[in-house]
Amino acid sequence: MKNPLISETTTFSLGDLSTPYKASDFWGWAFSNMSVPMLRGVLIEYILVQHFIENIDQIVGETVRTLTTWHPRKGDLEKSIREHYESQPHGDVFDLQLTWGTTCEFKTTRAPKTWNISKTTYWNPLKNANCRTYGFPAQIYILAVLESEAELRGDVLDLGALNFYIRTGRALDKSVGDRPSARFSDFSEGEPLICTFDKLIENIAKVQKNRLTEVLEQIEPGWKLDHSTYKNAYPLAVELPEGVQAGFYEKHTKKLVKIINVPWRPNTTQEWRDWEQAGFQYVHMLSPKNPR
């Protein structure tokens, strides 16, 4: 079975030899110590993924209704991605995709002075392989800064007050430049967007609203992606020698099934983040190899 998901009652065997050990015991053994930064980070990522999915309509509802022919009812957007995030995706270049072109990456630290996030390679879905180009693949980055150690109070694990620093991938590109990684100062200086957990969705929605406004200024009014094609195909913007070709690509064969003509306004120039803001996944087919 590919990618088996275990439950708390799952036991383990080694070939023909059974063991009495259960998944629930394994989880308790492996994931109970919340003083371990990696485990604490995974927990916060879990909380944020659930929180964002539960509030997906507030974040990207207007984007979907404006840029596609789909008019989702309450709960439809959450249903559209809930199954994919039933467990933590591994190997993805970002932690959460709310809709096409709106991707989020979550990071956590208790030591902001020494924290950094390295550039990573972009993913090529047509080749199922990493590209040769390094950068910041997500469109929205959220850095959670913990002020104190986690404390267990009865049955409640208190992670303490967290401040969330929000930066778009575009802003990180500009701030980091040719450096191999982003530092805390790239999130905290300039015009930082900082908030607590109770204001996080509100602020992410504002960031997404700004992204939508930016792309609408570049596209002729009235254009929409045909949502009926999404069921069996991906909306990709692919680098080709003659320019970027947008189209729907069949999920399994990766073959182009329909070319999409995006009516970009005259005298505008698009880079890859503009294509993603319009609702595509950009495929860096020709981007040259660059250092981290």
PDB file of C-alpha atoms in Angstrom:
ATOM      1  CA  MET A   1       0.000   0.000   0.000  1.00  0.00           C
ATOM      2  CA  LYS A   2       1.350   3.419  -0.944  1.00  0.00           C
ATOM      3  CA  ASN A   3       1.510   6.021   1.846  1.00  0.00           C
ATOM      4  CA  PRO A   4      -0.262   3.914   4.507  1.00  0.00           C
ATOM      5  CA  LEU A   5      -1.935   5.928   7.264  1.00  0.00           C
ATOM      6  CA  ILE A   6      -1.910   4.302  10.677  1.00  0.00           C
ATOM      7  CA  SER A   7      -4.483   4.756  13.444  1.00  0.00           C
ATOM      8  CA  GLU A   8      -4.122   4.552  17.218  1.00  0.00           C
ATOM      9  CA  THR A   9      -5.091   0.856  17.198  1.00  0.00           C
ATOM     10  CA  THR A  10      -2.556  -0.117  14.511  1.00  0.00           C
ATOM     11  CA  THR A  11       0.028  -2.693  15.609  1.00  0.00           C
ATOM     12  CA  PHE A  12       3.308  -3.553  13.917  1.00  0.00           C
ATOM     13  CA  SER A  13       4.878  -6.680  12.467  1.00  0.00           C
ATOM     14  CA  LEU A  14       8.290  -7.515  11.049  1.00  0.00           C
ATOM     15  CA  GLY A  15       7.528  -9.840   8.185  1.00  0.00           C
ATOM     16  CA  ASP A  16       5.890 -12.915   9.732  1.00  0.00           C
ATOM     17  CA  LEU A  17       6.787 -11.810  13.263  1.00  0.00           C
ATOM     18  CA  SER A  18       4.149  -9.802  15.114  1.00  0.00           C
ATOM     19  CA  THR A  19       4.793  -7.340  17.929  1.00  0.00           C
ATOM     20  CA  PRO A  20       2.466  -6.180  20.723  1.00  0.00           C
ATOM     21  CA  TYR A  21       3.276  -2.515  20.163  1.00  0.00           C
ATOM     22  CA  LYS A  22       0.580  -0.039  19.119  1.00  0.00           C
ATOM     23  CA  ALA A  23       0.704   3.196  17.167  1.00  0.00           C
ATOM     24  CA  SER A  24      -0.747   5.093  20.131  1.00  0.00           C
ATOM     25  CA  ASP A  25       2.220   3.976  22.246  1.00  0.00           C
ATOM     26  CA  PHE A  26       4.628   4.920  19.469  1.00  0.00           C
ATOM     27  CA  TRP A  27       3.123   8.392  19.208  1.00  0.00           C
ATOM     28  CA  GLY A  28       3.415   8.885  22.952  1.00  0.00           C
ATOM     29  CA  TRP A  29       7.038   7.720  22.894  1.00  0.00           C
ATOM     30  CA  ALA A  30       8.068   9.813  19.884  1.00  0.00           C
ATOM     31  CA  PHE A  31       6.052  13.011  20.168  1.00  0.00           C
ATOM     32  CA  SER A  32       5.441  13.774  23.847  1.00  0.00           C
ATOM     33  CA  ASN A  33       8.422  16.000  24.626  1.00  0.00           C
ATOM     34  CA  MET A  34       7.352  19.485  23.570  1.00  0.00           C
ATOM     35  CA  SER A  35      10.655  20.998  24.685  1.00  0.00           C
ATOM     36  CA  VAL A  36      12.109  19.600  21.437  1.00  0.00           C
ATOM     37  CA  PRO A  37      12.004  22.471  18.902  1.00  0.00           C
ATOM     38  CA  MET A  38      11.249  20.223  15.930  1.00  0.00           C
ATOM     39  CA  LEU A  39       8.242  18.608  17.621  1.00  0.00           C
ATOM     40  CA  ARG A  40       6.968  21.950  18.869  1.00  0.00           C
ATOM     41  CA  GLY A  41       7.249  23.296  15.332  1.00  0.00           C
ATOM     42  CA  VAL A  42       5.262  20.367  13.923  1.00  0.00           C
ATOM     43  CA  LEU A  43       2.556  20.949  16.542  1.00  0.00           C
ATOM     44  CA  ILE A  44       2.277  24.634  15.666  1.00  0.00           C
ATOM     45  CA  GLU A  45       2.196  23.771  11.960  1.00  0.00           C
ATOM     46  CA  TYR A  46      -0.680  21.358  12.685  1.00  0.00           C
ATOM     47  CA  ILE A  47      -2.603  24.037  14.593  1.00  0.00           C
ATOM     48  CA  LEU A  48      -2.087  26.598  11.829  1.00  0.00           C
ATOM     49  CA  VAL A  49      -3.014  24.223   9.008  1.00  0.00           C
ATOM     50  CA  GLN A  50      -6.280  23.318  10.769  1.00  0.00           C
ATOM     51  CA  HIS A  51      -6.995  26.981  11.579  1.00  0.00           C
ATOM     52  CA  PHE A  52      -6.396  28.109   8.001  1.00  0.00           C
ATOM     53  CA  ILE A  53      -8.488  25.305   6.496  1.00  0.00           C
ATOM     54  CA  GLU A  54     -11.378  26.057   8.860  1.00  0.00           C
ATOM     55  CA  ASN A  55     -11.238  29.711   7.750  1.00  0.00           C
ATOM     56  CA  ILE A  56     -10.401  29.099   4.097  1.00  0.00           C
ATOM     57  CA  ASP A  57     -13.426  30.964   2.748  1.00  0.00           C
ATOM     58  CA  GLN A  58     -12.446  34.139   4.590  1.00  0.00           C
ATOM     59  CA  ILE A  59      -8.925  33.918   3.156  1.00  0.00           C
ATOM     60  CA  VAL A  60      -9.414  32.866  -0.480  1.00  0.00           C
ATOM     61  CA  GLY A  61     -13.178  32.841  -1.060  1.00  0.00           C
ATOM     62  CA  GLU A  62     -13.148  36.158  -2.907  1.00  0.00           C
ATOM     63  CA  THR A  63     -10.102  35.080  -4.921  1.00  0.00           C
ATOM     64  CA  VAL A  64     -11.796  31.882  -6.101  1.00  0.00           C
ATOM     65  CA  ARG A  65     -15.051  33.645  -6.970  1.00  0.00           C
ATOM     66  CA  THR A  66     -13.230  36.424  -8.822  1.00  0.00           C
ATOM     67  CA  LEU A  67     -10.663  34.426 -10.797  1.00  0.00           C
ATOM     68  CA  THR A  68     -12.638  31.239 -11.524  1.00  0.00           C
ATOM     69  CA  THR A  69     -16.135  30.266 -12.616  1.00  0.00           C
ATOM     70  CA  TRP A  70     -16.700  28.423  -9.322  1.00  0.00           C
ATOM     71  CA  HIS A  71     -19.004  29.937  -6.718  1.00  0.00           C
ATOM     72  CA  PRO A  72     -18.443  27.643  -3.731  1.00  0.00           C
ATOM     73  CA  ARG A  73     -21.064  27.379  -1.033  1.00  0.00           C
ATOM     74  CA  LYS A  74     -20.228  27.372   2.659  1.00  0.00           C
ATOM     75  CA  GLY A  75     -17.964  24.424   3.387  1.00  0.00           C
ATOM     76  CA  ASP A  76     -17.114  23.664  -0.252  1.00  0.00           C
ATOM     77  CA  LEU A  77     -13.645  25.202  -0.146  1.00  0.00           C
ATOM     78  CA  GLU A  78     -12.779  23.399   3.076  1.00  0.00           C
ATOM     79  CA  LYS A  79     -14.021  20.122   1.622  1.00  0.00           C
ATOM     80  CA  SER A  80     -11.925  20.634  -1.516  1.00  0.00           C
ATOM     81  CA  ILE A  81      -8.619  20.385   0.384  1.00  0.00           C
ATOM     82  CA  ARG A  82      -9.475  18.673   3.683  1.00  0.00           C
ATOM     83  CA  GLU A  83      -8.741  15.137   2.474  1.00  0.00           C
ATOM     84  CA  HIS A  84      -5.290  16.075   1.155  1.00  0.00           C
ATOM     85  CA  TYR A  85      -4.330  17.462   4.569  1.00  0.00           C
ATOM     86  CA  GLU A  86      -5.751  14.560   6.574  1.00  0.00           C
ATOM     87  CA  SER A  87      -2.120  13.870   7.445  1.00  0.00           C
ATOM     88  CA  GLN A  88       0.976  16.036   7.195  1.00  0.00           C
ATOM     89  CA  PRO A  89       2.286  16.141   3.603  1.00  0.00           C
ATOM     90  CA  HIS A  90       5.974  15.312   3.385  1.00  0.00           C
ATOM     91  CA  GLY A  91       8.286  16.433   0.626  1.00  0.00           C
ATOM     92  CA  ASP A  92       6.096  19.376  -0.393  1.00  0.00           C
ATOM     93  CA  VAL A  93       7.850  22.683  -1.034  1.00  0.00           C
ATOM     94  CA  PHE A  94       5.223  24.453   1.067  1.00  0.00           C
ATOM     95  CA  ASP A  95       3.017  23.446   3.984  1.00  0.00           C
ATOM     96  CA  LEU A  96      -0.435  24.410   2.722  1.00  0.00           C
ATOM     97  CA  GLN A  97      -2.095  25.224  -0.603  1.00  0.00           C
ATOM     98  CA  LEU A  98      -5.431  26.913  -0.004  1.00  0.00           C
ATOM     99  CA  THR A  99      -6.176  27.200  -3.716  1.00  0.00           C
ATOM    100  CA  TRP A 100      -4.096  27.277  -6.883  1.00  0.00           C
ATOM    101  CA  GLY A 101      -1.447  29.967  -6.539  1.00  0.00           C
ATOM    102  CA  THR A 102      -2.059  30.608  -2.832  1.00  0.00           C
ATOM    103  CA  THR A 103       0.530  28.638  -0.906  1.00  0.00           C
ATOM    104  CA  CYS A 104       1.683  29.052   2.688  1.00  0.00           C
ATOM    105  CA  GLU A 105       4.814  28.080   4.581  1.00  0.00           C
ATOM    106  CA  PHE A 106       4.860  27.981   8.399  1.00  0.00           C
ATOM    107  CA  LYS A 107       8.005  28.362  10.486  1.00  0.00           C
ATOM    108  CA  THR A 108       8.583  28.484  14.240  1.00  0.00           C
ATOM    109  CA  THR A 109      11.383  29.729  16.485  1.00  0.00           C
ATOM    110  CA  ARG A 110      12.174  30.612  20.082  1.00  0.00           C
ATOM    111  CA  ALA A 111      15.527  32.098  19.063  1.00  0.00           C
ATOM    112  CA  PRO A 112      14.797  34.775  16.450  1.00  0.00           C
ATOM    113  CA  LYS A 113      18.301  36.279  16.614  1.00  0.00           C
ATOM    114  CA  THR A 114      19.846  33.116  15.174  1.00  0.00           C
ATOM    115  CA  TRP A 115      16.897  31.874  13.110  1.00  0.00           C
ATOM    116  CA  ASN A 116      16.988  31.615   9.329  1.00  0.00           C
ATOM    117  CA  ILE A 117      15.192  29.895   6.473  1.00  0.00           C
ATOM    118  CA  SER A 118      17.221  28.731   3.492  1.00  0.00           C
ATOM    119  CA  LYS A 119      16.095  29.036  -0.085  1.00  0.00           C
ATOM    120  CA  THR A 120      14.843  25.761  -1.530  1.00  0.00           C
ATOM    121  CA  THR A 121      14.378  24.413  -5.033  1.00  0.00           C
ATOM    122  CA  TYR A 122      11.101  24.870  -6.849  1.00  0.00           C
ATOM    123  CA  TRP A 123       9.063  21.786  -7.747  1.00  0.00           C
ATOM    124  CA  ASN A 124       8.346  20.720 -11.319  1.00  0.00           C
ATOM    125  CA  PRO A 125       5.026  18.810 -11.308  1.00  0.00           C
ATOM    126  CA  LEU A 126       5.419  17.775 -14.950  1.00  0.00           C
ATOM    127  CA  LYS A 127       8.644  15.919 -14.208  1.00  0.00           C
ATOM    128  CA  ASN A 128       7.957  15.082 -10.546  1.00  0.00           C
ATOM    129  CA  ALA A 129      11.374  16.478  -9.748  1.00  0.00           C
ATOM    130  CA  ASN A 130      13.033  19.483  -8.195  1.00  0.00           C
ATOM    131  CA  CYS A 131      14.107  22.324 -10.445  1.00  0.00           C
ATOM    132  CA  ARG A 132      17.646  23.654 -10.470  1.00  0.00           C
ATOM    133  CA  THR A 133      16.590  27.090  -9.274  1.00  0.00           C
ATOM    134  CA  TYR A 134      16.572  28.067  -5.590  1.00  0.00           C
ATOM    135  CA  GLY A 135      14.217  30.585  -4.063  1.00  0.00           C
ATOM    136  CA  PHE A 136      11.176  30.957  -1.827  1.00  0.00           C
ATOM    137  CA  PRO A 137       8.509  28.756  -3.478  1.00  0.00           C
ATOM    138  CA  ALA A 138       5.542  29.711  -1.273  1.00  0.00           C
ATOM    139  CA  GLN A 139       3.540  32.896  -1.734  1.00  0.00           C
ATOM    140  CA  ILE A 140       2.896  33.620   1.958  1.00  0.00           C
ATOM    141  CA  TYR A 141       5.340  32.957   4.815  1.00  0.00           C
ATOM    142  CA  ILE A 142       4.284  32.932   8.471  1.00  0.00           C
ATOM    143  CA  LEU A 143       6.910  32.880  11.214  1.00  0.00           C
ATOM    144  CA  ALA A 144       5.660  32.034  14.714  1.00  0.00           C
ATOM    145  CA  VAL A 145       7.900  33.395  17.466  1.00  0.00           C
ATOM    146  CA  LEU A 146       7.474  31.784  20.884  1.00  0.00           C
ATOM    147  CA  GLU A 147       8.114  33.904  23.940  1.00  0.00           C
ATOM    148  CA  SER A 148       8.272  31.101  26.526  1.00  0.00           C
ATOM    149  CA  GLU A 149       8.603  27.360  27.063  1.00  0.00           C
ATOM    150  CA  ALA A 150       5.541  25.176  26.601  1.00  0.00           C
ATOM    151  CA  GLU A 151       3.799  24.446  29.906  1.00  0.00           C
ATOM    152  CA  LEU A 152       1.434  21.578  30.674  1.00  0.00           C
ATOM    153  CA  ARG A 153      -1.514  22.727  32.782  1.00  0.00           C
ATOM    154  CA  GLY A 154      -3.671  19.734  33.569  1.00  0.00           C
ATOM    155  CA  ASP A 155      -4.795  18.397  30.202  1.00  0.00           C
ATOM    156  CA  VAL A 156      -3.884  21.601  28.344  1.00  0.00           C
ATOM    157  CA  LEU A 157      -0.479  22.231  26.784  1.00  0.00           C
ATOM    158  CA  ASP A 158       0.044  25.998  26.836  1.00  0.00           C
ATOM    159  CA  LEU A 159       2.465  27.141  24.146  1.00  0.00           C
ATOM    160  CA  GLY A 160       2.436  30.647  25.549  1.00  0.00           C
ATOM    161  CA  ALA A 161       1.757  33.856  23.677  1.00  0.00           C
ATOM    162  CA  LEU A 162       2.959  33.710  20.081  1.00  0.00           C
ATOM    163  CA  ASN A 163       3.658  36.577  17.731  1.00  0.00           C
ATOM    164  CA  PHE A 164       3.210  35.858  14.036  1.00  0.00           C
ATOM    165  CA  TYR A 165       5.353  37.648  11.470  1.00  0.00           C
ATOM    166  CA  ILE A 166       3.881  37.599   7.965  1.00  0.00           C
ATOM    167  CA  ARG A 167       5.771  38.158   4.719  1.00  0.00           C
ATOM    168  CA  THR A 168       4.847  37.466   1.124  1.00  0.00           C
ATOM    169  CA  GLY A 169       7.261  35.476  -0.981  1.00  0.00           C
ATOM    170  CA  ARG A 170       7.588  38.522  -3.220  1.00  0.00           C
ATOM    171  CA  ALA A 171       8.670  40.664  -0.266  1.00  0.00           C
ATOM    172  CA  LEU A 172      11.236  38.039   0.760  1.00  0.00           C
ATOM    173  CA  ASP A 173      12.639  37.947  -2.783  1.00  0.00           C
ATOM    174  CA  LYS A 174      13.233  41.680  -2.588  1.00  0.00           C
ATOM    175  CA  SER A 175      14.557  41.710   0.979  1.00  0.00           C
ATOM    176  CA  VAL A 176      16.867  38.702   0.731  1.00  0.00           C
ATOM    177  CA  GLY A 177      18.219  39.259  -2.768  1.00  0.00           C
ATOM    178  CA  ASP A 178      21.197  37.021  -3.546  1.00  0.00           C
ATOM    179  CA  ARG A 179      21.662  35.844   0.043  1.00  0.00           C
ATOM    180  CA  PRO A 180      21.150  32.082   0.526  1.00  0.00           C
ATOM    181  CA  SER A 181      18.625  32.480   3.327  1.00  0.00           C
ATOM    182  CA  ALA A 182      16.194  34.833   5.027  1.00  0.00           C
ATOM    183  CA  ARG A 183      16.871  36.082   8.543  1.00  0.00           C
ATOM    184  CA  PHE A 184      14.499  37.239  11.243  1.00  0.00           C
ATOM    185  CA  SER A 185      15.216  40.827  10.218  1.00  0.00           C
ATOM    186  CA  ASP A 186      13.672  40.078   6.814  1.00  0.00           C
ATOM    187  CA  PHE A 187      10.400  39.515   8.675  1.00  0.00           C
ATOM    188  CA  SER A 188      10.698  42.106  11.436  1.00  0.00           C
ATOM    189  CA  GLU A 189      12.156  45.185   9.715  1.00  0.00           C
ATOM    190  CA  GLY A 190      10.805  47.567   7.098  1.00  0.00           C
ATOM    191  CA  GLU A 191       7.023  47.465   7.302  1.00  0.00           C
ATOM    192  CA  PRO A 192       6.448  44.278   9.303  1.00  0.00           C
ATOM    193  CA  LEU A 193       3.043  42.663   9.616  1.00  0.00           C
ATOM    194  CA  ILE A 194       2.905  41.243  13.129  1.00  0.00           C
ATOM    195  CA  CYS A 195      -0.097  39.880  15.002  1.00  0.00           C
ATOM    196  CA  THR A 196      -1.269  37.418  17.622  1.00  0.00           C
ATOM    197  CA  PHE A 197      -3.183  34.210  16.912  1.00  0.00           C
ATOM    198  CA  ASP A 198      -6.624  35.796  17.292  1.00  0.00           C
ATOM    199  CA  LYS A 199      -5.840  38.301  14.508  1.00  0.00           C
ATOM    200  CA  LEU A 200      -3.978  35.925  12.209  1.00  0.00           C
ATOM    201  CA  ILE A 201      -6.798  34.996   9.810  1.00  0.00           C
ATOM    202  CA  GLU A 202      -7.853  38.617   9.516  1.00  0.00           C
ATOM    203  CA  ASN A 203      -4.326  39.651   8.538  1.00  0.00           C
ATOM    204  CA  ILE A 204      -3.753  36.738   6.150  1.00  0.00           C
ATOM    205  CA  ALA A 205      -7.039  37.644   4.453  1.00  0.00           C
ATOM    206  CA  LYS A 206      -5.750  41.205   3.996  1.00  0.00           C
ATOM    207  CA  VAL A 207      -2.522  39.909   2.471  1.00  0.00           C
ATOM    208  CA  GLN A 208      -4.508  37.736   0.077  1.00  0.00           C
ATOM    209  CA  LYS A 209      -6.826  40.638  -0.782  1.00  0.00           C
ATOM    210  CA  ASN A 210      -3.764  42.699  -1.724  1.00  0.00           C
ATOM    211  CA  ARG A 211      -2.462  39.854  -3.910  1.00  0.00           C
ATOM    212  CA  LEU A 212      -5.818  39.674  -5.685  1.00  0.00           C
ATOM    213  CA  THR A 213      -5.897  43.439  -6.214  1.00  0.00           C
ATOM    214  CA  GLU A 214      -2.382  43.398  -7.658  1.00  0.00           C
ATOM    215  CA  VAL A 215      -3.165  40.747 -10.258  1.00  0.00           C
ATOM    216  CA  LEU A 216      -6.515  42.279 -11.229  1.00  0.00           C
ATOM    217  CA  GLU A 217      -4.634  45.455 -12.125  1.00  0.00           C
ATOM    218  CA  GLN A 218      -2.722  43.416 -14.719  1.00  0.00           C
ATOM    219  CA  ILE A 219      -5.567  41.392 -16.268  1.00  0.00           C
ATOM    220  CA  GLU A 220      -8.375  42.620 -18.499  1.00  0.00           C
ATOM    221  CA  PRO A 221     -11.711  42.734 -16.611  1.00  0.00           C
ATOM    222  CA  GLY A 222     -13.980  39.707 -16.668  1.00  0.00           C
ATOM    223  CA  TRP A 223     -11.434  36.959 -17.247  1.00  0.00           C
ATOM    224  CA  LYS A 224     -11.957  33.725 -15.275  1.00  0.00           C
ATOM    225  CA  LEU A 225     -10.505  30.222 -15.192  1.00  0.00           C
ATOM    226  CA  ASP A 226     -12.963  27.460 -16.106  1.00  0.00           C
ATOM    227  CA  HIS A 227     -13.372  25.604 -12.829  1.00  0.00           C
ATOM    228  CA  SER A 228     -15.161  22.649 -14.436  1.00  0.00           C
ATOM    229  CA  THR A 229     -11.808  21.475 -15.818  1.00  0.00           C
ATOM    230  CA  TYR A 230     -10.147  21.352 -12.359  1.00  0.00           C
ATOM    231  CA  LYS A 231     -11.536  17.919 -11.524  1.00  0.00           C
ATOM    232  CA  ASN A 232      -9.180  16.089 -13.862  1.00  0.00           C
ATOM    233  CA  ALA A 233      -6.499  18.664 -14.648  1.00  0.00           C
ATOM    234  CA  TYR A 234      -4.091  21.147 -13.098  1.00  0.00           C
ATOM    235  CA  PRO A 235      -3.840  24.824 -14.115  1.00  0.00           C
ATOM    236  CA  LEU A 236      -0.142  25.294 -14.873  1.00  0.00           C
ATOM    237  CA  ALA A 237       1.914  28.139 -16.329  1.00  0.00           C
ATOM    238  CA  VAL A 238       4.900  26.496 -18.006  1.00  0.00           C
ATOM    239  CA  GLU A 239       8.143  28.123 -19.104  1.00  0.00           C
ATOM    240  CA  LEU A 240       8.847  27.431 -22.777  1.00  0.00           C
ATOM    241  CA  PRO A 241      11.500  28.873 -25.124  1.00  0.00           C
ATOM    242  CA  GLU A 242       8.840  30.963 -26.850  1.00  0.00           C
ATOM    243  CA  GLY A 243       7.365  32.225 -23.587  1.00  0.00           C
ATOM    244  CA  VAL A 244       5.076  31.101 -20.782  1.00  0.00           C
ATOM    245  CA  GLN A 245       2.255  28.784 -21.852  1.00  0.00           C
ATOM    246  CA  ALA A 246      -0.726  28.538 -19.529  1.00  0.00           C
ATOM    247  CA  GLY A 247      -2.961  25.528 -19.745  1.00  0.00           C
ATOM    248  CA  PHE A 248      -4.769  22.674 -18.059  1.00  0.00           C
ATOM    249  CA  TYR A 249      -2.611  19.552 -17.734  1.00  0.00           C
ATOM    250  CA  GLU A 250      -4.140  16.138 -17.090  1.00  0.00           C
ATOM    251  CA  LYS A 251      -3.457  14.990 -13.526  1.00  0.00           C
ATOM    252  CA  HIS A 252      -2.022  11.564 -14.280  1.00  0.00           C
ATOM    253  CA  THR A 253      -0.518  11.760 -17.765  1.00  0.00           C
ATOM    254  CA  LYS A 254       0.717  15.363 -17.315  1.00  0.00           C
ATOM    255  CA  LYS A 255      -0.336  16.034 -20.910  1.00  0.00           C
ATOM    256  CA  LEU A 256      -1.601  19.441 -22.025  1.00  0.00           C
ATOM    257  CA  VAL A 257      -5.363  19.181 -22.576  1.00  0.00           C
ATOM    258  CA  LYS A 258      -6.315  22.835 -23.027  1.00  0.00           C
ATOM    259  CA  ILE A 259      -4.376  26.046 -23.641  1.00  0.00           C
ATOM    260  CA  ILE A 260      -5.478  29.019 -21.539  1.00  0.00           C
ATOM    261  CA  ASN A 261      -5.103  32.516 -22.930  1.00  0.00           C
ATOM    262  CA  VAL A 262      -4.679  35.014 -20.110  1.00  0.00           C
ATOM    263  CA  PRO A 263      -5.537  38.556 -21.267  1.00  0.00           C
ATOM    264  CA  TRP A 264      -2.693  40.426 -19.607  1.00  0.00           C
ATOM    265  CA  ARG A 265      -3.074  44.166 -20.077  1.00  0.00           C
ATOM    266  CA  PRO A 266      -0.788  45.983 -22.515  1.00  0.00           C
ATOM    267  CA  ASN A 267       2.436  47.429 -21.127  1.00  0.00           C
ATOM    268  CA  THR A 268       2.511  44.988 -18.202  1.00  0.00           C
ATOM    269  CA  THR A 269       5.259  42.461 -17.607  1.00  0.00           C
ATOM    270  CA  GLN A 270       4.713  39.274 -15.640  1.00  0.00           C
ATOM    271  CA  GLU A 271       7.105  37.243 -13.545  1.00  0.00           C
ATOM    272  CA  TRP A 272       6.337  33.873 -12.038  1.00  0.00           C
ATOM    273  CA  ARG A 273       4.571  35.168  -8.940  1.00  0.00           C
ATOM    274  CA  ASP A 274       2.097  37.101 -11.114  1.00  0.00           C
ATOM    275  CA  TRP A 275       1.094  33.871 -12.842  1.00  0.00           C
ATOM    276  CA  GLU A 276       0.517  32.213  -9.470  1.00  0.00           C
ATOM    277  CA  GLN A 277      -1.488  35.194  -8.256  1.00  0.00           C
ATOM    278  CA  ALA A 278      -3.716  34.626 -11.294  1.00  0.00           C
ATOM    279  CA  GLY A 279      -4.438  31.075 -10.109  1.00  0.00           C
ATOM    280  CA  PHE A 280      -1.780  28.894 -11.728  1.00  0.00           C
ATOM    281  CA  GLN A 281       1.105  26.816 -10.471  1.00  0.00           C
ATOM    282  CA  TYR A 282       4.196  28.107 -12.216  1.00  0.00           C
ATOM    283  CA  VAL A 283       6.587  25.516 -13.665  1.00  0.00           C
ATOM    284  CA  HIS A 284      10.212  26.658 -13.773  1.00  0.00           C
ATOM    285  CA  MET A 285      11.212  24.626 -16.838  1.00  0.00           C
ATOM    286  CA  LEU A 286      13.934  26.933 -18.163  1.00  0.00           C
ATOM    287  CA  SER A 287      15.102  28.821 -15.087  1.00  0.00           C
ATOM    288  CA  PRO A 288      18.899  28.535 -14.895  1.00  0.00           C
ATOM    289  CA  LYS A 289      20.679  26.800 -12.059  1.00  0.00           C
ATOM    290  CA  ASN A 290      21.536  29.279  -9.342  1.00  0.00           C
ATOM    291  CA  PRO A 291      23.323  28.997  -5.982  1.00  0.00           C
ATOM    292  CA  ARG A 292      21.436  29.007  -2.729  1.00  0.00           C
TER     293      ARG A 292
END
